[in-house]
Amino acid sequence: MGEKAERTKEAILWEAGRLFAEKGFKEVTMSDICERTGLSRGGLYRYYSGTGQIFSEILSRQYTVSERLERRESARVILEDMLRNLEEEILEKDRSLSLAIYEYASLGNEELFVCLNQRARKRWVSLIEYGMETGEFRQVDPEQVSDVILYYYQGLRMWSRVLPFDRKTAKRYGDTVRQLLGG
Amino acid sequence: MGEKAERTKEAILWEAGRLFAEKGFKEVTMSDICERTGLSRGGLYRYYSGTGQIFSEILSRQYTVSERLERRESARVILEDMLRNLEEEILEKDRSLSLAIYEYASLGNEELFVCLNQRARKRWVSLIEYGMETGEFRQVDPEQVSDVILYYYQGLRMWSRVLPFDRKTAKRYGDTVRQLLGG
């Protein structure tokens, strides 16, 4: 795929993401996405066949760590990069996909979420095990800490639209994870 | 209110709670609640004027701790009672109100949730401060630990309908809270 096509796809995912955050999954149509991106119907369908495909692509783009672990980078440095990302996301209230995710899952797509959750968990468990091995993290139950990281984040994302959040709320999230890993 | 009326109200709240968990807030009607409870329309309206009133009453019934703190009970014992309750709730997938709460909040009831969140937070902060004072908990930032307790719980509740949960997931929640407080 050429560079221009890549840029168009990026723009579609970005604008669609905002729409899903605003309206949930069910109420967003391909026409809405055309309108936001300025693409024609033909232009949009060249890249995606429907809103479900766009939505699952948005969700599937996760931070990957495996290459960094293979390069034996510092577990602490990787952790800080991941936490910085998550802390930023927590503050992006208008891009919270919680409701859309819930709707999409309820439409019979539970399997996708089971799979995404397993991937996210595997990523965290592997980082935690690696950090314990290098001595940068203290000895913990990686599954337990991964649960905190994943569900605490989801709770924050869900409520960010309703409750008054500030940078402190996001920072406390990162601090708790750091403390659990022995920061 | 007589004992029979109390029992009727309990039954209404119980059945309505299950309906909200199944269908979200918007799609539940007073007729649905009549059907589930076996009450006539007149019978139901004697107690509640609409689904919003029933829903906010369900949400407002929170565990109270202030009397127990005044009686100077053990902070650890109170904590265990609260965690046992939460762990049970986490496993009751068919009573998760996350989607209904989100819908209800989006209908212009954000204030109620800000208020409920403040009450829940105040309750946890007061228990944590009390436990630090009696020396049963270690010195922590009560706001930080309350954030974990509240948002981690919300994340679990939201996902319990989609992801495969077991008793271990609920237990890890309690264990993390205990560890943070120095268990």
mmCIF file of C-alpha atoms in Angstrom:
data_model
loop_
_atom_site.group_PDB
_atom_site.id
_atom_site.type_symbol
_atom_site.label_atom_id
_atom_site.label_comp_id
_atom_site.label_asym_id
_atom_site.label_seq_id
_atom_site.Cartn_x
_atom_site.Cartn_y
_atom_site.Cartn_z
ATOM 1 C CA MET A 1 0.000 0.000 0.000
ATOM 2 C CA GLY A 2 1.326 3.440 -0.969
ATOM 3 C CA GLU A 3 2.011 6.269 1.430
ATOM 4 C CA LYS A 4 -1.078 8.204 0.447
ATOM 5 C CA ALA A 5 -3.269 5.156 1.028
ATOM 6 C CA GLU A 6 -1.675 4.702 4.447
ATOM 7 C CA ARG A 7 -2.433 8.296 5.320
ATOM 8 C CA THR A 8 -6.046 7.916 4.184
ATOM 9 C CA LYS A 9 -6.477 4.808 6.337
ATOM 10 C CA GLU A 10 -5.001 6.625 9.321
ATOM 11 C CA ALA A 11 -7.437 9.482 8.799
ATOM 12 C CA ILE A 12 -10.370 7.074 8.542
ATOM 13 C CA LEU A 13 -9.402 5.269 11.756
ATOM 14 C CA TRP A 14 -8.881 8.553 13.578
ATOM 15 C CA GLU A 15 -12.181 10.130 12.594
ATOM 16 C CA ALA A 16 -14.136 6.901 12.979
ATOM 17 C CA GLY A 17 -12.633 6.478 16.445
ATOM 18 C CA ARG A 18 -13.987 9.836 17.467
ATOM 19 C CA LEU A 19 -17.412 9.002 16.056
ATOM 20 C CA PHE A 20 -17.570 5.671 17.905
ATOM 21 C CA ALA A 21 -16.573 7.454 21.094
ATOM 22 C CA GLU A 22 -19.367 9.999 20.604
ATOM 23 C CA LYS A 23 -22.193 7.758 19.483
ATOM 24 C CA GLY A 24 -21.334 4.194 20.474
ATOM 25 C CA PHE A 25 -20.924 1.500 17.864
ATOM 26 C CA LYS A 26 -24.444 0.844 16.604
ATOM 27 C CA GLU A 27 -25.366 4.360 15.605
ATOM 28 C CA VAL A 28 -22.338 5.096 13.469
ATOM 29 C CA THR A 29 -22.873 4.515 9.748
ATOM 30 C CA MET A 30 -20.473 4.418 6.834
ATOM 31 C CA SER A 31 -22.125 7.658 5.648
ATOM 32 C CA ASP A 32 -21.184 9.360 8.932
ATOM 33 C CA ILE A 33 -17.592 8.340 8.337
ATOM 34 C CA CYS A 34 -17.690 9.644 4.761
ATOM 35 C CA GLU A 35 -19.002 12.934 6.025
ATOM 36 C CA ARG A 36 -16.293 13.312 8.673
ATOM 37 C CA THR A 37 -13.418 12.256 6.465
ATOM 38 C CA GLY A 38 -14.644 14.002 3.329
ATOM 39 C CA LEU A 39 -14.300 10.730 1.395
ATOM 40 C CA SER A 40 -16.829 9.586 -1.174
ATOM 41 C CA ARG A 41 -18.673 6.331 -0.535
ATOM 42 C CA GLY A 42 -16.527 4.612 -3.164
ATOM 43 C CA GLY A 43 -13.404 6.077 -1.606
ATOM 44 C CA LEU A 44 -14.252 4.726 1.834
ATOM 45 C CA TYR A 45 -15.318 1.264 0.643
ATOM 46 C CA ARG A 46 -12.011 0.902 -1.180
ATOM 47 C CA TYR A 47 -10.437 0.546 2.270
ATOM 48 C CA TYR A 48 -13.126 -0.887 4.514
ATOM 49 C CA SER A 49 -16.222 -2.990 3.927
ATOM 50 C CA GLY A 50 -18.126 -1.826 6.987
ATOM 51 C CA THR A 51 -18.069 -0.157 10.405
ATOM 52 C CA GLY A 52 -17.355 -3.475 12.125
ATOM 53 C CA GLN A 53 -14.123 -3.871 10.198
ATOM 54 C CA ILE A 54 -13.037 -0.325 11.023
ATOM 55 C CA PHE A 55 -13.909 -0.719 14.670
ATOM 56 C CA SER A 56 -12.084 -4.007 15.119
ATOM 57 C CA GLU A 57 -9.027 -2.564 13.383
ATOM 58 C CA ILE A 58 -9.014 0.379 15.820
ATOM 59 C CA LEU A 59 -9.154 -2.004 18.756
ATOM 60 C CA SER A 60 -6.529 -4.339 17.391
ATOM 61 C CA ARG A 61 -3.839 -1.697 17.209
ATOM 62 C CA GLN A 62 -2.111 -2.331 20.450
ATOM 63 C CA TYR A 63 1.236 -1.343 21.708
ATOM 64 C CA THR A 64 3.670 -4.194 21.073
ATOM 65 C CA VAL A 65 6.538 -5.015 23.378
ATOM 66 C CA SER A 66 7.894 -8.335 22.156
ATOM 67 C CA GLU A 67 10.621 -6.810 19.956
ATOM 68 C CA ARG A 68 11.751 -4.597 22.814
ATOM 69 C CA LEU A 69 11.989 -7.584 25.136
ATOM 70 C CA GLU A 70 14.010 -9.458 22.543
ATOM 71 C CA ARG A 71 16.385 -6.509 22.252
ATOM 72 C CA ARG A 72 16.737 -6.754 26.063
ATOM 73 C CA GLU A 73 15.780 -3.112 26.634
ATOM 74 C CA SER A 74 15.224 -2.015 30.217
ATOM 75 C CA ALA A 75 11.914 -3.265 31.650
ATOM 76 C CA ARG A 76 11.569 0.017 33.545
ATOM 77 C CA VAL A 77 11.950 2.063 30.377
ATOM 78 C CA ILE A 78 9.369 -0.041 28.529
ATOM 79 C CA LEU A 79 7.013 0.203 31.517
ATOM 80 C CA GLU A 80 7.358 3.992 31.584
ATOM 81 C CA ASP A 81 6.585 4.229 27.860
ATOM 82 C CA MET A 82 3.494 2.075 28.269
ATOM 83 C CA LEU A 83 2.279 3.950 31.324
ATOM 84 C CA ARG A 84 2.797 7.306 29.639
ATOM 85 C CA ASN A 85 0.607 6.107 26.777
ATOM 86 C CA LEU A 86 -2.101 4.857 29.101
ATOM 87 C CA GLU A 87 -2.036 8.010 31.225
ATOM 88 C CA GLU A 88 -2.510 10.100 28.094
ATOM 89 C CA GLU A 89 -5.384 7.904 26.942
ATOM 90 C CA ILE A 90 -7.110 8.184 30.298
ATOM 91 C CA LEU A 91 -7.283 11.949 29.829
ATOM 92 C CA GLU A 92 -8.695 11.732 26.302
ATOM 93 C CA LYS A 93 -12.316 11.646 27.386
ATOM 94 C CA ASP A 94 -13.644 12.306 23.921
ATOM 95 C CA ARG A 95 -11.919 9.207 22.601
ATOM 96 C CA SER A 96 -13.181 6.752 25.217
ATOM 97 C CA LEU A 97 -14.554 3.725 23.381
ATOM 98 C CA SER A 98 -16.031 1.964 26.414
ATOM 99 C CA LEU A 99 -19.661 2.256 25.396
ATOM 100 C CA ALA A 100 -18.951 1.387 21.770
ATOM 101 C CA ILE A 101 -16.914 -1.629 22.852
ATOM 102 C CA TYR A 102 -19.677 -2.810 25.083
ATOM 103 C CA GLU A 103 -22.235 -2.449 22.321
ATOM 104 C CA TYR A 104 -20.054 -4.152 19.772
ATOM 105 C CA ALA A 105 -19.357 -7.049 22.134
ATOM 106 C CA SER A 106 -23.079 -7.461 22.833
ATOM 107 C CA LEU A 107 -23.746 -7.855 19.122
ATOM 108 C CA GLY A 108 -22.160 -11.291 19.226
ATOM 109 C CA ASN A 109 -18.513 -10.251 19.036
ATOM 110 C CA GLU A 110 -17.511 -11.476 22.470
ATOM 111 C CA GLU A 111 -14.818 -13.648 20.926
ATOM 112 C CA LEU A 112 -12.899 -10.631 19.633
ATOM 113 C CA PHE A 113 -12.726 -9.198 23.139
ATOM 114 C CA VAL A 114 -11.702 -12.447 24.718
ATOM 115 C CA CYS A 115 -8.903 -12.513 22.152
ATOM 116 C CA LEU A 116 -7.873 -8.856 22.602
ATOM 117 C CA ASN A 117 -7.920 -9.274 26.365
ATOM 118 C CA GLN A 118 -5.693 -12.347 26.120
ATOM 119 C CA ARG A 119 -3.247 -10.470 23.925
ATOM 120 C CA ALA A 120 -3.117 -7.486 26.252
ATOM 121 C CA ARG A 121 -2.692 -9.777 29.246
ATOM 122 C CA LYS A 122 0.031 -11.773 27.549
ATOM 123 C CA ARG A 123 1.879 -8.555 26.745
ATOM 124 C CA TRP A 124 1.782 -7.356 30.354
ATOM 125 C CA VAL A 125 2.602 -10.745 31.823
ATOM 126 C CA SER A 126 5.619 -11.062 29.542
ATOM 127 C CA LEU A 127 6.884 -7.597 30.488
ATOM 128 C CA ILE A 128 6.399 -8.278 34.203
ATOM 129 C CA GLU A 129 8.125 -11.675 34.031
ATOM 130 C CA TYR A 130 10.982 -10.130 32.089
ATOM 131 C CA GLY A 131 11.353 -7.307 34.632
ATOM 132 C CA MET A 132 11.376 -9.796 37.514
ATOM 133 C CA GLU A 133 14.041 -11.795 35.681
ATOM 134 C CA THR A 134 16.260 -8.714 35.189
ATOM 135 C CA GLY A 135 15.683 -7.741 38.810
ATOM 136 C CA GLU A 136 14.050 -4.424 37.867
ATOM 137 C CA PHE A 137 10.644 -5.420 39.263
ATOM 138 C CA ARG A 138 10.038 -7.135 42.539
ATOM 139 C CA GLN A 139 8.628 -10.666 42.693
ATOM 140 C CA VAL A 140 4.870 -10.428 42.135
ATOM 141 C CA ASP A 141 2.066 -12.561 40.734
ATOM 142 C CA PRO A 142 2.109 -11.354 37.101
ATOM 143 C CA GLU A 143 -1.526 -12.351 36.564
ATOM 144 C CA GLN A 144 -2.623 -10.370 39.578
ATOM 145 C CA VAL A 145 -0.779 -7.206 38.570
ATOM 146 C CA SER A 146 -2.023 -7.568 34.982
ATOM 147 C CA ASP A 147 -5.588 -7.689 36.274
ATOM 148 C CA VAL A 148 -5.075 -4.399 38.098
ATOM 149 C CA ILE A 149 -3.471 -2.794 35.047
ATOM 150 C CA LEU A 150 -6.206 -3.913 32.656
ATOM 151 C CA TYR A 151 -9.405 -3.555 34.685
ATOM 152 C CA TYR A 152 -8.470 -0.410 36.582
ATOM 153 C CA TYR A 153 -7.758 1.166 33.200
ATOM 154 C CA GLN A 154 -11.113 0.005 31.821
ATOM 155 C CA GLY A 155 -12.949 1.401 34.824
ATOM 156 C CA LEU A 156 -11.249 4.751 34.365
ATOM 157 C CA ARG A 157 -12.000 4.826 30.657
ATOM 158 C CA MET A 158 -15.626 4.031 31.233
ATOM 159 C CA TRP A 159 -16.110 6.723 33.843
ATOM 160 C CA SER A 160 -14.005 9.437 32.289
ATOM 161 C CA ARG A 161 -17.037 10.708 30.415
ATOM 162 C CA VAL A 162 -19.175 11.043 33.505
ATOM 163 C CA LEU A 163 -16.922 11.926 36.418
ATOM 164 C CA PRO A 164 -14.624 14.911 36.720
ATOM 165 C CA PHE A 165 -11.146 13.591 35.943
ATOM 166 C CA ASP A 166 -7.910 15.414 36.082
ATOM 167 C CA ARG A 167 -4.257 14.705 35.553
ATOM 168 C CA LYS A 168 -4.018 13.516 39.170
ATOM 169 C CA THR A 169 -6.456 10.678 38.500
ATOM 170 C CA ALA A 170 -4.351 9.514 35.562
ATOM 171 C CA LYS A 171 -1.142 9.900 37.532
ATOM 172 C CA ARG A 172 -2.449 7.832 40.432
ATOM 173 C CA TYR A 173 -3.054 5.008 37.965
ATOM 174 C CA GLY A 174 0.571 4.987 36.857
ATOM 175 C CA ASP A 175 1.832 5.403 40.411
ATOM 176 C CA THR A 176 -0.138 2.405 41.621
ATOM 177 C CA VAL A 177 1.256 0.207 38.866
ATOM 178 C CA ARG A 178 4.786 1.417 39.627
ATOM 179 C CA GLN A 179 4.318 0.716 43.324
ATOM 180 C CA LEU A 180 2.953 -2.767 42.712
ATOM 181 C CA LEU A 181 6.034 -3.561 40.668
ATOM 182 C CA GLY A 182 8.239 -2.123 43.348
ATOM 183 C CA GLY A 183 8.979 1.400 42.147
ATOM 184 C CA MET B 1 -44.381 1.714 55.851
ATOM 185 C CA GLY B 2 -45.651 -1.737 56.802
ATOM 186 C CA GLU B 3 -43.693 -4.942 56.527
ATOM 187 C CA LYS B 4 -45.634 -6.114 53.502
ATOM 188 C CA ALA B 5 -44.948 -2.834 51.692
ATOM 189 C CA GLU B 6 -41.248 -3.169 52.514
ATOM 190 C CA ARG B 7 -41.221 -6.662 51.063
ATOM 191 C CA THR B 8 -42.977 -5.453 47.914
ATOM 192 C CA LYS B 9 -40.439 -2.670 47.450
ATOM 193 C CA GLU B 10 -37.601 -5.126 47.922
ATOM 194 C CA ALA B 11 -39.115 -7.400 45.278
ATOM 195 C CA ILE B 12 -39.525 -4.467 42.865
ATOM 196 C CA LEU B 13 -35.914 -3.359 43.319
ATOM 197 C CA TRP B 14 -34.633 -6.911 42.937
ATOM 198 C CA GLU B 15 -36.549 -7.719 39.755
ATOM 199 C CA ALA B 16 -36.000 -4.278 38.240
ATOM 200 C CA GLY B 17 -32.276 -4.636 38.960
ATOM 201 C CA ARG B 18 -32.172 -7.797 36.935
ATOM 202 C CA LEU B 19 -34.085 -6.172 34.073
ATOM 203 C CA PHE B 20 -31.728 -3.164 33.979
ATOM 204 C CA ALA B 21 -28.776 -5.538 33.933
ATOM 205 C CA GLU B 22 -30.275 -7.448 31.013
ATOM 206 C CA LYS B 23 -31.529 -4.593 28.878
ATOM 207 C CA GLY B 24 -29.771 -1.446 29.992
ATOM 208 C CA PHE B 25 -31.718 1.505 31.359
ATOM 209 C CA LYS B 26 -33.528 2.952 28.361
ATOM 210 C CA GLU B 27 -35.296 -0.168 27.195
ATOM 211 C CA VAL B 28 -36.876 -1.117 30.503
ATOM 212 C CA THR B 29 -40.469 0.085 30.947
ATOM 213 C CA MET B 30 -42.756 0.168 33.938
ATOM 214 C CA SER B 31 -44.820 -2.525 32.157
ATOM 215 C CA ASP B 32 -41.768 -4.821 32.066
ATOM 216 C CA ILE B 33 -41.427 -4.390 35.794
ATOM 217 C CA CYS B 34 -45.133 -5.127 36.336
ATOM 218 C CA GLU B 35 -44.769 -8.282 34.318
ATOM 219 C CA ARG B 36 -41.736 -9.509 36.256
ATOM 220 C CA THR B 37 -43.076 -8.687 39.690
ATOM 221 C CA GLY B 38 -46.667 -9.713 38.995
ATOM 222 C CA LEU B 39 -47.862 -6.312 40.232
ATOM 223 C CA SER B 40 -50.652 -4.372 38.551
ATOM 224 C CA ARG B 41 -49.831 -0.958 37.105
ATOM 225 C CA GLY B 42 -51.607 0.690 40.018
ATOM 226 C CA GLY B 43 -49.729 -1.521 42.448
ATOM 227 C CA LEU B 44 -46.358 -0.545 41.025
ATOM 228 C CA TYR B 45 -47.100 3.189 40.782
ATOM 229 C CA ARG B 46 -48.121 3.204 44.428
ATOM 230 C CA TYR B 47 -44.406 2.787 45.198
ATOM 231 C CA TYR B 48 -42.542 4.348 42.293
ATOM 232 C CA SER B 49 -43.359 7.022 39.759
ATOM 233 C CA GLY B 50 -41.007 5.783 37.037
ATOM 234 C CA THR B 51 -38.016 3.672 36.069
ATOM 235 C CA GLY B 52 -35.603 6.527 36.843
ATOM 236 C CA GLN B 53 -36.734 6.612 40.461
ATOM 237 C CA ILE B 54 -36.361 2.847 40.792
ATOM 238 C CA PHE B 55 -32.948 2.867 39.167
ATOM 239 C CA SER B 56 -31.545 5.664 41.292
ATOM 240 C CA GLU B 57 -32.869 3.951 44.429
ATOM 241 C CA ILE B 58 -31.044 0.752 43.451
ATOM 242 C CA LEU B 59 -27.811 2.674 42.987
ATOM 243 C CA SER B 60 -28.165 4.667 46.159
ATOM 244 C CA ARG B 61 -28.267 1.614 48.413
ATOM 245 C CA GLN B 62 -24.641 1.476 49.389
ATOM 246 C CA TYR B 63 -22.917 -0.273 52.185
ATOM 247 C CA THR B 64 -22.520 2.153 55.091
ATOM 248 C CA VAL B 65 -19.564 2.111 57.435
ATOM 249 C CA SER B 66 -19.871 5.267 59.503
ATOM 250 C CA GLU B 67 -21.694 3.593 62.420
ATOM 251 C CA ARG B 68 -19.119 0.844 62.519
ATOM 252 C CA LEU B 69 -16.294 3.368 62.630
ATOM 253 C CA GLU B 70 -18.048 5.197 65.459
ATOM 254 C CA ARG B 71 -18.362 1.946 67.374
ATOM 255 C CA ARG B 72 -14.593 1.572 66.868
ATOM 256 C CA GLU B 73 -14.873 -1.882 65.274
ATOM 257 C CA SER B 74 -11.728 -3.363 63.748
ATOM 258 C CA ALA B 75 -10.812 -1.754 60.409
ATOM 259 C CA ARG B 76 -9.655 -5.154 59.151
ATOM 260 C CA VAL B 77 -12.999 -6.769 59.964
ATOM 261 C CA ILE B 78 -14.925 -3.983 58.229
ATOM 262 C CA LEU B 79 -12.579 -4.225 55.236
ATOM 263 C CA GLU B 80 -13.128 -7.973 54.988
ATOM 264 C CA ASP B 81 -16.917 -7.538 55.088
ATOM 265 C CA MET B 82 -16.761 -4.941 52.337
ATOM 266 C CA LEU B 83 -14.409 -6.989 50.180
ATOM 267 C CA ARG B 84 -16.530 -10.108 50.598
ATOM 268 C CA ASN B 85 -19.537 -8.141 49.333
ATOM 269 C CA LEU B 86 -17.620 -6.767 46.364
ATOM 270 C CA GLU B 87 -16.130 -10.149 45.473
ATOM 271 C CA GLU B 88 -19.629 -11.648 45.441
ATOM 272 C CA GLU B 89 -20.928 -8.821 43.274
ATOM 273 C CA ILE B 90 -18.098 -9.260 40.785
ATOM 274 C CA LEU B 91 -19.260 -12.837 40.191
ATOM 275 C CA GLU B 92 -22.921 -11.876 39.690
ATOM 276 C CA LYS B 93 -22.609 -11.289 35.967
ATOM 277 C CA ASP B 94 -26.338 -11.210 35.403
ATOM 278 C CA ARG B 95 -26.693 -8.319 37.808
ATOM 279 C CA SER B 96 -24.001 -6.064 36.355
ATOM 280 C CA LEU B 97 -25.496 -2.601 35.882
ATOM 281 C CA SER B 98 -22.557 -1.059 34.008
ATOM 282 C CA LEU B 99 -24.331 -0.525 30.717
ATOM 283 C CA ALA B 100 -27.525 0.701 32.373
ATOM 284 C CA ILE B 101 -25.528 3.112 34.531
ATOM 285 C CA TYR B 102 -23.735 4.440 31.515
ATOM 286 C CA GLU B 103 -26.982 4.942 29.628
ATOM 287 C CA TYR B 104 -28.678 6.570 32.579
ATOM 288 C CA ALA B 105 -25.740 8.919 33.109
ATOM 289 C CA SER B 106 -25.754 9.888 29.430
ATOM 290 C CA LEU B 107 -29.393 10.919 29.710
ATOM 291 C CA GLY B 108 -28.359 13.968 31.705
ATOM 292 C CA ASN B 109 -27.974 12.330 35.101
ATOM 293 C CA GLU B 110 -24.242 12.859 35.424
ATOM 294 C CA GLU B 111 -24.785 14.707 38.703
ATOM 295 C CA LEU B 112 -26.165 11.600 40.402
ATOM 296 C CA PHE B 113 -23.014 9.672 39.544
ATOM 297 C CA VAL B 114 -20.706 12.420 40.637
ATOM 298 C CA CYS B 115 -22.587 12.344 43.922
ATOM 299 C CA LEU B 116 -22.589 8.534 44.293
ATOM 300 C CA ASN B 117 -18.910 8.426 43.427
ATOM 301 C CA GLN B 118 -18.135 11.042 46.057
ATOM 302 C CA ARG B 119 -20.085 9.103 48.670
ATOM 303 C CA ALA B 120 -18.341 5.841 47.823
ATOM 304 C CA ARG B 121 -14.970 7.580 47.845
ATOM 305 C CA LYS B 122 -15.676 9.252 51.167
ATOM 306 C CA ARG B 123 -16.646 5.915 52.660
ATOM 307 C CA TRP B 124 -13.410 4.253 51.557
ATOM 308 C CA VAL B 125 -11.204 7.191 52.501
ATOM 309 C CA SER B 126 -12.736 7.279 55.974
ATOM 310 C CA LEU B 127 -12.194 3.542 56.468
ATOM 311 C CA ILE B 128 -8.595 3.766 55.240
ATOM 312 C CA GLU B 129 -7.802 6.769 57.420
ATOM 313 C CA TYR B 130 -9.367 5.027 60.397
ATOM 314 C CA GLY B 131 -7.339 1.856 59.764
ATOM 315 C CA MET B 132 -4.119 3.860 59.465
ATOM 316 C CA GLU B 133 -4.958 5.574 62.751
ATOM 317 C CA THR B 134 -5.547 2.257 64.554
ATOM 318 C CA GLY B 135 -2.359 0.894 62.997
ATOM 319 C CA GLU B 136 -4.181 -1.916 61.181
ATOM 320 C CA PHE B 137 -3.367 -0.514 57.733
ATOM 321 C CA ARG B 138 -0.047 0.793 56.617
ATOM 322 C CA GLN B 139 0.455 4.453 55.742
ATOM 323 C CA VAL B 140 -0.887 4.994 52.236
ATOM 324 C CA ASP B 141 -2.426 7.758 50.167
ATOM 325 C CA PRO B 142 -6.131 7.116 50.893
ATOM 326 C CA GLU B 143 -7.216 8.815 47.657
ATOM 327 C CA GLN B 144 -4.889 6.646 45.622
ATOM 328 C CA VAL B 145 -6.056 3.378 47.177
ATOM 329 C CA SER B 146 -9.703 4.477 46.859
ATOM 330 C CA ASP B 147 -9.168 5.044 43.152
ATOM 331 C CA VAL B 148 -7.902 1.483 42.748
ATOM 332 C CA ILE B 149 -10.791 0.076 44.769
ATOM 333 C CA LEU B 150 -13.456 2.004 42.854
ATOM 334 C CA TYR B 151 -12.225 1.941 39.256
ATOM 335 C CA TYR B 152 -10.772 -1.558 39.279
ATOM 336 C CA TYR B 153 -14.175 -2.727 40.523
ATOM 337 C CA GLN B 154 -15.984 -0.799 37.779
ATOM 338 C CA GLY B 155 -13.721 -2.257 35.114
ATOM 339 C CA LEU B 156 -14.407 -5.762 36.365
ATOM 340 C CA ARG B 157 -18.147 -5.170 36.498
ATOM 341 C CA MET B 158 -18.197 -3.833 32.995
ATOM 342 C CA TRP B 159 -16.264 -6.737 31.536
ATOM 343 C CA SER B 160 -17.834 -9.535 33.533
ATOM 344 C CA ARG B 161 -20.493 -9.965 30.867
ATOM 345 C CA VAL B 162 -18.007 -10.325 28.048
ATOM 346 C CA LEU B 163 -14.902 -12.022 29.410
ATOM 347 C CA PRO B 164 -14.697 -15.391 31.129
ATOM 348 C CA PHE B 165 -14.469 -14.622 34.834
ATOM 349 C CA ASP B 166 -14.004 -17.011 37.656
ATOM 350 C CA ARG B 167 -13.625 -16.897 41.391
ATOM 351 C CA LYS B 168 -9.868 -16.291 40.938
ATOM 352 C CA THR B 169 -10.512 -12.993 39.158
ATOM 353 C CA ALA B 170 -12.697 -11.812 42.033
ATOM 354 C CA LYS B 171 -10.216 -13.062 44.605
ATOM 355 C CA ARG B 172 -7.321 -11.223 42.963
ATOM 356 C CA TYR B 173 -9.301 -8.013 43.363
ATOM 357 C CA GLY B 174 -9.623 -8.484 47.117
ATOM 358 C CA ASP B 175 -6.016 -9.629 47.439
ATOM 359 C CA THR B 176 -4.719 -6.520 45.701
ATOM 360 C CA VAL B 177 -6.692 -4.230 47.990
ATOM 361 C CA ARG B 178 -5.448 -6.165 51.037
ATOM 362 C CA GLN B 179 -1.857 -5.919 49.826
ATOM 363 C CA LEU B 180 -2.096 -2.203 49.153
ATOM 364 C CA LEU B 181 -3.315 -1.702 52.714
ATOM 365 C CA GLY B 182 -0.529 -3.902 54.002
ATOM 366 C CA GLY B 183 -2.171 -7.309 54.457
#
